Short mmCIF file of N, CA, C and O in Angstrom, two decimals:
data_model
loop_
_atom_site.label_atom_id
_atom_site.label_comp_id
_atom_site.label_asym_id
_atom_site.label_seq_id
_atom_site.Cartn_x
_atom_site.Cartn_y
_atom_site.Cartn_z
N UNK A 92 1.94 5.05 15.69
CA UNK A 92 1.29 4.08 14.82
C UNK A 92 0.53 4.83 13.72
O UNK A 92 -0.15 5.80 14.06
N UNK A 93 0.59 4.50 12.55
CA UNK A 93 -0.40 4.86 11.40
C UNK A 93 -1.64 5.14 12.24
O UNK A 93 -2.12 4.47 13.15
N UNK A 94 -2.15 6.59 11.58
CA UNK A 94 -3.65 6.69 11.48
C UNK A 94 -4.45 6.66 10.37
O UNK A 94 -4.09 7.27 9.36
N UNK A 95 -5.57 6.01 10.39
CA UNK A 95 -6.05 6.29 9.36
C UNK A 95 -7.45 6.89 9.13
O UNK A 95 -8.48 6.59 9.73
N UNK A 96 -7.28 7.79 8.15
CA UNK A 96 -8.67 8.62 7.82
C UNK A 96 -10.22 7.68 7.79
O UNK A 96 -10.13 6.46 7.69
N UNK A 97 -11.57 8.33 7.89
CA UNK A 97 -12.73 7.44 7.63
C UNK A 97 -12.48 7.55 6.29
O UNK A 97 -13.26 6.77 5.75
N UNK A 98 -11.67 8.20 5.29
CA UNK A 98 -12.07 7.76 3.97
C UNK A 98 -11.16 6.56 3.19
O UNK A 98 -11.42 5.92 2.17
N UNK A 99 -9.87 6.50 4.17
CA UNK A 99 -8.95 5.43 3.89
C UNK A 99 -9.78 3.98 4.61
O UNK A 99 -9.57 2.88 4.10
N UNK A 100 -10.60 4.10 5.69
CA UNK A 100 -11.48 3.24 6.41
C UNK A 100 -12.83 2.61 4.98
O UNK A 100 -13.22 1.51 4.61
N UNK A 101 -13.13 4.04 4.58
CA UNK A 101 -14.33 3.72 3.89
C UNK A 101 -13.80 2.38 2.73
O UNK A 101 -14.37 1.30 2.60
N UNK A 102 -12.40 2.90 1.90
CA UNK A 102 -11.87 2.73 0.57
C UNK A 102 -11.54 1.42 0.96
O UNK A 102 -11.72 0.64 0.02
N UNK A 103 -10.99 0.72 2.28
CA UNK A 103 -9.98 -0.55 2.51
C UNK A 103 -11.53 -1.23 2.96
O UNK A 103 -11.65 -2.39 2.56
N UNK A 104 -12.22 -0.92 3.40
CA UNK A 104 -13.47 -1.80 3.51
C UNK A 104 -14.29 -2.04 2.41
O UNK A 104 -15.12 -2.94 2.42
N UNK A 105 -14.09 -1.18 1.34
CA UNK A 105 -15.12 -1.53 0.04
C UNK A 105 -14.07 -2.36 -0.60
O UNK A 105 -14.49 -3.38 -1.15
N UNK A 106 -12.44 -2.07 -0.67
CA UNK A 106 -11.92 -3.44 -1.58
C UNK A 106 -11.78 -4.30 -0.91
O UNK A 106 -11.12 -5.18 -1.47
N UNK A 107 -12.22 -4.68 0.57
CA UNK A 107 -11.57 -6.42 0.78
C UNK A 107 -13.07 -6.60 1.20
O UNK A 107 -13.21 -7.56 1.96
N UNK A 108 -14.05 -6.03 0.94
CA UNK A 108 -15.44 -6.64 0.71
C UNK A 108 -15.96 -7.77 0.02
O UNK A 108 -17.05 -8.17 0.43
N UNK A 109 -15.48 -8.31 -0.85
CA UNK A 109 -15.64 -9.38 -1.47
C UNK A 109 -15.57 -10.50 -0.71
O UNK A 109 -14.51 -10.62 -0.09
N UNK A 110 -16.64 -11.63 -0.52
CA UNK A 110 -17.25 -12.25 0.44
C UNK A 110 -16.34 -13.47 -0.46
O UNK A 110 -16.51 -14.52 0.17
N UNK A 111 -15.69 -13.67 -1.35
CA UNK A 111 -14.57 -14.74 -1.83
C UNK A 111 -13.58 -14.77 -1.14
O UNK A 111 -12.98 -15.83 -0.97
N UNK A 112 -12.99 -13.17 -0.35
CA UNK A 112 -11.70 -13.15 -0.21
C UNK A 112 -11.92 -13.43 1.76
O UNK A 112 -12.91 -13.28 2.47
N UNK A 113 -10.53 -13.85 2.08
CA UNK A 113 -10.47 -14.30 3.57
C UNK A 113 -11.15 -13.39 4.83
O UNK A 113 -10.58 -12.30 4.79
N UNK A 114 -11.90 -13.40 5.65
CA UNK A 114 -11.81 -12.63 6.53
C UNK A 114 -11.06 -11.47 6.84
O UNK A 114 -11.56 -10.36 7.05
N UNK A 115 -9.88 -11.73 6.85
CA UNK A 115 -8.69 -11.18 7.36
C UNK A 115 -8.15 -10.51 6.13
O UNK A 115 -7.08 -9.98 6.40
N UNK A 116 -8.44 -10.37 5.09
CA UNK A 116 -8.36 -9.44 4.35
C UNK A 116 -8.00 -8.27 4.21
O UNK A 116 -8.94 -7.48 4.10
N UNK A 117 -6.93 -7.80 4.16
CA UNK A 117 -6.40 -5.98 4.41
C UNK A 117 -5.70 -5.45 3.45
O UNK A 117 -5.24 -6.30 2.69
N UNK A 118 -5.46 -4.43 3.21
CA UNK A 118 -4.14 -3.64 2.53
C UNK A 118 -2.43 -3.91 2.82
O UNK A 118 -2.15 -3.26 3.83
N UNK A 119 -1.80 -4.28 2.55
CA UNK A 119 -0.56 -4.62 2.99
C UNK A 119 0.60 -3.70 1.81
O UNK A 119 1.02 -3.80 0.66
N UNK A 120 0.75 -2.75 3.07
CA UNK A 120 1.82 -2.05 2.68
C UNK A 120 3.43 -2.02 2.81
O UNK A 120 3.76 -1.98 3.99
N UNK A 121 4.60 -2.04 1.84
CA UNK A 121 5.72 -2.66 1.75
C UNK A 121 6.46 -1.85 1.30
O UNK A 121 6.10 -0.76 0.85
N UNK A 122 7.60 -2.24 1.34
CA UNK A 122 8.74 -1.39 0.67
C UNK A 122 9.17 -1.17 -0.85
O UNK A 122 9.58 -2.30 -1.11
N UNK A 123 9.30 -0.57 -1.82
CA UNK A 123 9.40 -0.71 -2.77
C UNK A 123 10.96 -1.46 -3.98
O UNK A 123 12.09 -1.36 -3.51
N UNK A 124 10.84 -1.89 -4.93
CA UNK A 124 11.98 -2.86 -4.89
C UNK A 124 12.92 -1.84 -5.32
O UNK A 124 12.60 -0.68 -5.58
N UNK A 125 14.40 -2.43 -5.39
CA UNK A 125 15.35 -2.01 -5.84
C UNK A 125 15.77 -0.85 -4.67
O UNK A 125 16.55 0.07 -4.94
N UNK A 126 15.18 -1.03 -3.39
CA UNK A 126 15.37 0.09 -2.72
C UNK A 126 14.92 1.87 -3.02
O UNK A 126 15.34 2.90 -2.50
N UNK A 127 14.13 1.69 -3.84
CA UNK A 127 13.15 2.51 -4.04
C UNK A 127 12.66 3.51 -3.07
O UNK A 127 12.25 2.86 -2.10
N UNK A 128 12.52 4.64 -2.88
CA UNK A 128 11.63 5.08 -1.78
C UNK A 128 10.17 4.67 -1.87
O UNK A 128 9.45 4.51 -0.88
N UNK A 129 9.80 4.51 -3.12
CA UNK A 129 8.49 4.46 -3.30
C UNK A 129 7.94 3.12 -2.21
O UNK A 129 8.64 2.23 -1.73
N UNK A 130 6.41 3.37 -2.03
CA UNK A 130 5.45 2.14 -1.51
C UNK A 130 4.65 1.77 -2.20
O UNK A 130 3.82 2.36 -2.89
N UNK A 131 5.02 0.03 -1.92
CA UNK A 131 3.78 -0.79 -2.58
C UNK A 131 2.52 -0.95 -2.19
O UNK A 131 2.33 -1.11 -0.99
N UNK A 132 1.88 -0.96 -2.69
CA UNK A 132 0.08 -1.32 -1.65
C UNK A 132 -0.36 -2.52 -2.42
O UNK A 132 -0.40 -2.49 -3.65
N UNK A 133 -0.71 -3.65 -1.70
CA UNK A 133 -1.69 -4.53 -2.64
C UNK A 133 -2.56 -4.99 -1.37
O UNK A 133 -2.42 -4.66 -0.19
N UNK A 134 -3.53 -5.88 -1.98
CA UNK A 134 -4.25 -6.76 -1.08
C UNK A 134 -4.22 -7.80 -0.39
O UNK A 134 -4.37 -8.65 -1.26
N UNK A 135 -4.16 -8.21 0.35
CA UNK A 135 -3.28 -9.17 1.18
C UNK A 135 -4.59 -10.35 1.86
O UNK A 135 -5.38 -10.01 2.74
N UNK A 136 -4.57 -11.35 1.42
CA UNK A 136 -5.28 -12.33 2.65
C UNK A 136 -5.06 -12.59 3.90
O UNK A 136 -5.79 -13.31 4.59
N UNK A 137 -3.86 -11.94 4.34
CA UNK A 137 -3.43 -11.93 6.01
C UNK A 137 -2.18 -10.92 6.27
O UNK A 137 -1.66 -10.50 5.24
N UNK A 138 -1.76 -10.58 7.22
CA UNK A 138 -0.93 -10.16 7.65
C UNK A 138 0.57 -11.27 7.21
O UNK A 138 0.21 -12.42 6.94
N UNK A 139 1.89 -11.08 7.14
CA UNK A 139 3.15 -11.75 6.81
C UNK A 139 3.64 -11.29 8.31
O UNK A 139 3.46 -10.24 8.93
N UNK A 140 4.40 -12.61 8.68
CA UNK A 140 5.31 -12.54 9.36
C UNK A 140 6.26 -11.23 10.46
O UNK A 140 7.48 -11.18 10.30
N UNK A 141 5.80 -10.56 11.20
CA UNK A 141 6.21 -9.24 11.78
C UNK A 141 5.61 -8.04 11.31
O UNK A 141 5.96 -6.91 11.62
N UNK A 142 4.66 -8.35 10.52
CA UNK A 142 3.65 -7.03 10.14
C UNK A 142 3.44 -6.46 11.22
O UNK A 142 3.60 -7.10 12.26
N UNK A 143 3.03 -5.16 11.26
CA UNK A 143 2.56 -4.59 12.22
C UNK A 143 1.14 -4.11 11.69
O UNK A 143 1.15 -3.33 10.74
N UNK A 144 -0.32 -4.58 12.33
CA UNK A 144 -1.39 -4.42 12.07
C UNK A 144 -2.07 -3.07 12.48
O UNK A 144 -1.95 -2.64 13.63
N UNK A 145 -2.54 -2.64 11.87
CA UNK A 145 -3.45 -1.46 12.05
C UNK A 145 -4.90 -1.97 11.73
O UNK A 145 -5.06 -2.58 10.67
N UNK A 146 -5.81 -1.80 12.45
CA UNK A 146 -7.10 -1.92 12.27
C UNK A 146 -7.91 -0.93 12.65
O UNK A 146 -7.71 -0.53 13.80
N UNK A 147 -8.97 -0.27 11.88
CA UNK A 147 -10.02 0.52 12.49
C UNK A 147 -11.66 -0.01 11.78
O UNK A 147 -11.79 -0.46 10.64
N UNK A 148 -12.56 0.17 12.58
CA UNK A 148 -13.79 0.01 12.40
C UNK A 148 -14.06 -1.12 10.74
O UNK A 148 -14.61 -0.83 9.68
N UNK A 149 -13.61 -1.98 11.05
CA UNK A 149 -12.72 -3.22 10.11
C UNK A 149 -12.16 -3.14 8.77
O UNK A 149 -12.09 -3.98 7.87
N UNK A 150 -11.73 -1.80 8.88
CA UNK A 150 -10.45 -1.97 7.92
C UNK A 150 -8.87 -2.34 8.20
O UNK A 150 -8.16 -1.62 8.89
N UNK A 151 -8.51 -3.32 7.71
CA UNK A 151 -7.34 -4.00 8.16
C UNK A 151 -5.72 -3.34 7.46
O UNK A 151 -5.59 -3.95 6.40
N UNK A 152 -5.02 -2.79 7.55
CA UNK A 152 -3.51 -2.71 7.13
C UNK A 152 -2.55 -3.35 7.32
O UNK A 152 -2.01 -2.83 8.30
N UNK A 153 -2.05 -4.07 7.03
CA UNK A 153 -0.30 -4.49 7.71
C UNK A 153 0.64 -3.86 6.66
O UNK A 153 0.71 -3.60 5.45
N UNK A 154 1.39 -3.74 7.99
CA UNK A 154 2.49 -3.06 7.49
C UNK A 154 4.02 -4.06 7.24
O UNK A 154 4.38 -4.82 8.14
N UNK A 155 4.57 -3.98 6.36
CA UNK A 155 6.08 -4.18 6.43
C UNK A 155 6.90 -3.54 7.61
O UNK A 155 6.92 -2.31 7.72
N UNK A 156 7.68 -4.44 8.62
CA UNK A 156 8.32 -3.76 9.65
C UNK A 156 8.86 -2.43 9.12
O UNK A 156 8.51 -1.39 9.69
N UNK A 157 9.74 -2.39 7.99
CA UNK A 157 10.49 -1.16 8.07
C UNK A 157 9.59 -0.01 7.78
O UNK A 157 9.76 1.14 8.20
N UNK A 158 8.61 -0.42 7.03
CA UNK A 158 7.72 0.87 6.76
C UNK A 158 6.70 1.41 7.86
O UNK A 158 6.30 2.55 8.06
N UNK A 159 6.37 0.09 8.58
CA UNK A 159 6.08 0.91 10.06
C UNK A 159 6.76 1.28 10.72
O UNK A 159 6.29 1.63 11.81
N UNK A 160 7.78 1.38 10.59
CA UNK A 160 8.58 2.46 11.67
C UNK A 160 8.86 3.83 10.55
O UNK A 160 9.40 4.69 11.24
N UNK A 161 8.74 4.21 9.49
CA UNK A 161 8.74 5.09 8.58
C UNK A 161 7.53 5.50 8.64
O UNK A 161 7.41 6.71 8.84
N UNK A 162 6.39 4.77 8.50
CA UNK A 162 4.49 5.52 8.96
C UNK A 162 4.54 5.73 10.44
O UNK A 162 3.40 5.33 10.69
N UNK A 163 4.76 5.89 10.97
CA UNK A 163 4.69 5.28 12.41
C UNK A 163 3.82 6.68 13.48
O UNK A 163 3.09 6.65 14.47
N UNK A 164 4.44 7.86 12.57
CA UNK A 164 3.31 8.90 12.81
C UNK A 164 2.50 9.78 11.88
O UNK A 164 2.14 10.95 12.06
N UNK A 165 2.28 8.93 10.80
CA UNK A 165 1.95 9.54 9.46
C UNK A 165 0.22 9.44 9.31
O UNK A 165 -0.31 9.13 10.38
N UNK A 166 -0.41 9.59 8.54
CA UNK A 166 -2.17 9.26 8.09
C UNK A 166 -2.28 8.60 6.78
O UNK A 166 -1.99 9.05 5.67
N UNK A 167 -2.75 7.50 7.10
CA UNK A 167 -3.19 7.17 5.79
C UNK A 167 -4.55 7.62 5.02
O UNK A 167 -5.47 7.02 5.58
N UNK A 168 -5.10 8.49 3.90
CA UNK A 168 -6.15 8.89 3.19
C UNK A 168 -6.42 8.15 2.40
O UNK A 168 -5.37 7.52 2.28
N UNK A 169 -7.18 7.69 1.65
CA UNK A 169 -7.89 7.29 0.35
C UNK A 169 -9.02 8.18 -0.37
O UNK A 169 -9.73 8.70 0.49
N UNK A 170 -9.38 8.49 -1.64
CA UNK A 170 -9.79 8.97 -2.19
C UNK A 170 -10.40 8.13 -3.43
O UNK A 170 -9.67 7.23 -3.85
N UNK A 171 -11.57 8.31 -4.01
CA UNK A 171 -12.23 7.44 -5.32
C UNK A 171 -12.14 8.48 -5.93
O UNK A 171 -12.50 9.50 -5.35
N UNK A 172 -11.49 8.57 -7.67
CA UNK A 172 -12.37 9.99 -8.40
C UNK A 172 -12.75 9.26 -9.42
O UNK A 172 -12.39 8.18 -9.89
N UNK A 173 -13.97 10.49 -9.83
CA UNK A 173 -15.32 10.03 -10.69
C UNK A 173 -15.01 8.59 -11.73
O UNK A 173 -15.86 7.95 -12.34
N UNK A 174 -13.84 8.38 -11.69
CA UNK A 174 -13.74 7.15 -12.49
C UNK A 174 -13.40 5.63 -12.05
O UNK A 174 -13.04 4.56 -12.53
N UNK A 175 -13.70 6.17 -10.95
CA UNK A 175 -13.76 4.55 -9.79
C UNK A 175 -12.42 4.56 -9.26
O UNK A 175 -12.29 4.12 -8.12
N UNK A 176 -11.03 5.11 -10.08
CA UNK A 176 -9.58 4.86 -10.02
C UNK A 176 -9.47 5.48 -7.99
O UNK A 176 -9.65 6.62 -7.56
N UNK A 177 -9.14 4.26 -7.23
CA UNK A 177 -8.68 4.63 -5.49
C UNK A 177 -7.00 5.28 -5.79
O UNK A 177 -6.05 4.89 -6.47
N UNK A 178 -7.26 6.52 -4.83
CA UNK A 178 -6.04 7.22 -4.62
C UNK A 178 -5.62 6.98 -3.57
O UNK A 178 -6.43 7.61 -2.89
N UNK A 179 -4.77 6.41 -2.68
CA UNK A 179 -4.01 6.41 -1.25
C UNK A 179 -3.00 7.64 -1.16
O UNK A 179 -2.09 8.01 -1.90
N UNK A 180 -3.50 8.07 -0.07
CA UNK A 180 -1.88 9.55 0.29
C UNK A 180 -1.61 9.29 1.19
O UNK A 180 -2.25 8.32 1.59
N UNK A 181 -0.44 9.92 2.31
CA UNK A 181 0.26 9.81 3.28
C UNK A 181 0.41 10.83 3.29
O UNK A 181 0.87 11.46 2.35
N UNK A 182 -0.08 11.50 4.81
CA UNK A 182 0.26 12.94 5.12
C UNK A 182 0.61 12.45 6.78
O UNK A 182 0.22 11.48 7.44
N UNK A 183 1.69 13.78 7.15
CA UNK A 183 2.26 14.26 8.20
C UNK A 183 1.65 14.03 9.22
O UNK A 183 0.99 15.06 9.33
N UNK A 184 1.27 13.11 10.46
CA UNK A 184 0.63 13.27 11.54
C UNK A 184 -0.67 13.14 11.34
O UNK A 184 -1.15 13.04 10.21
N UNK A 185 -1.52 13.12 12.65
CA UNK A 185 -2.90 13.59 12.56
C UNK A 185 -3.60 14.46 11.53
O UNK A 185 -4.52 14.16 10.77
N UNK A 186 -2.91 15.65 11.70
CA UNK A 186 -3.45 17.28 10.89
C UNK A 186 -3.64 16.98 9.47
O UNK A 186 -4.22 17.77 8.73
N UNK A 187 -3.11 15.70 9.01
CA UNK A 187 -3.65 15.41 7.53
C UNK A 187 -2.94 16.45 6.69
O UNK A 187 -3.46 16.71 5.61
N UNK A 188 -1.88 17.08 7.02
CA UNK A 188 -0.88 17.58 6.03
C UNK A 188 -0.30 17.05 5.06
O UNK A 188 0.45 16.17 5.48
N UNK A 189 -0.27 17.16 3.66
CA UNK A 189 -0.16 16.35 2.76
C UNK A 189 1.51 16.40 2.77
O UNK A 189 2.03 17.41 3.25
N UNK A 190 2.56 15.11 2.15
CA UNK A 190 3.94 15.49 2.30
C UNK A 190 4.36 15.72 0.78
O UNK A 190 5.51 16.07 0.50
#
């Protein structure tokens, strides 16, 4: 299952902080179109249909089935730099190896 860093914890709890948006509020990560390797990230008011949820210390993720089985032993990071702009990475396992 996805792990995720306290700073990917810190970053997914400061954007679905907004006391407008649902409870259940998370990051929802997907496949990219056209068959793309790339991943989408947006904000999600709930989990879709066969997501597979990741939660830690209430930061919420769902995943797109196929991409959780593609994260499935990966880390998710987040990063802010000095200009507010959030960075998300995906590294190798636990050890936070960047890919």
């Amino acid at each position: 299952m996805l792990t995720l860093t306290s700073g990917a914890v810190q970053v997914i709890r400061t954007v679905t902080a907004n006391p407008e948006l649902p409870p259940e509020t998370g990051i929802r990560i997907e496949s990219g179109l056209d068959g793309s390797d790339a991943l989408r990230l947006s904000v999600a008011p709930a989990p879709e249909a066969g997501d597979q949820v990741v939660e830690e210390e209430g930061a919420k993720v769902y995943l797109e089935p196929t991409v959780a089985e593609l994260l499935e032993d990966k880390t998710l990071d987040a990063q802010v730099d000095p200009q507010g702009d959030v960075a998300f990475t995906i590294a190798e396992g636990a050890e936070g190896t960047p890919t």
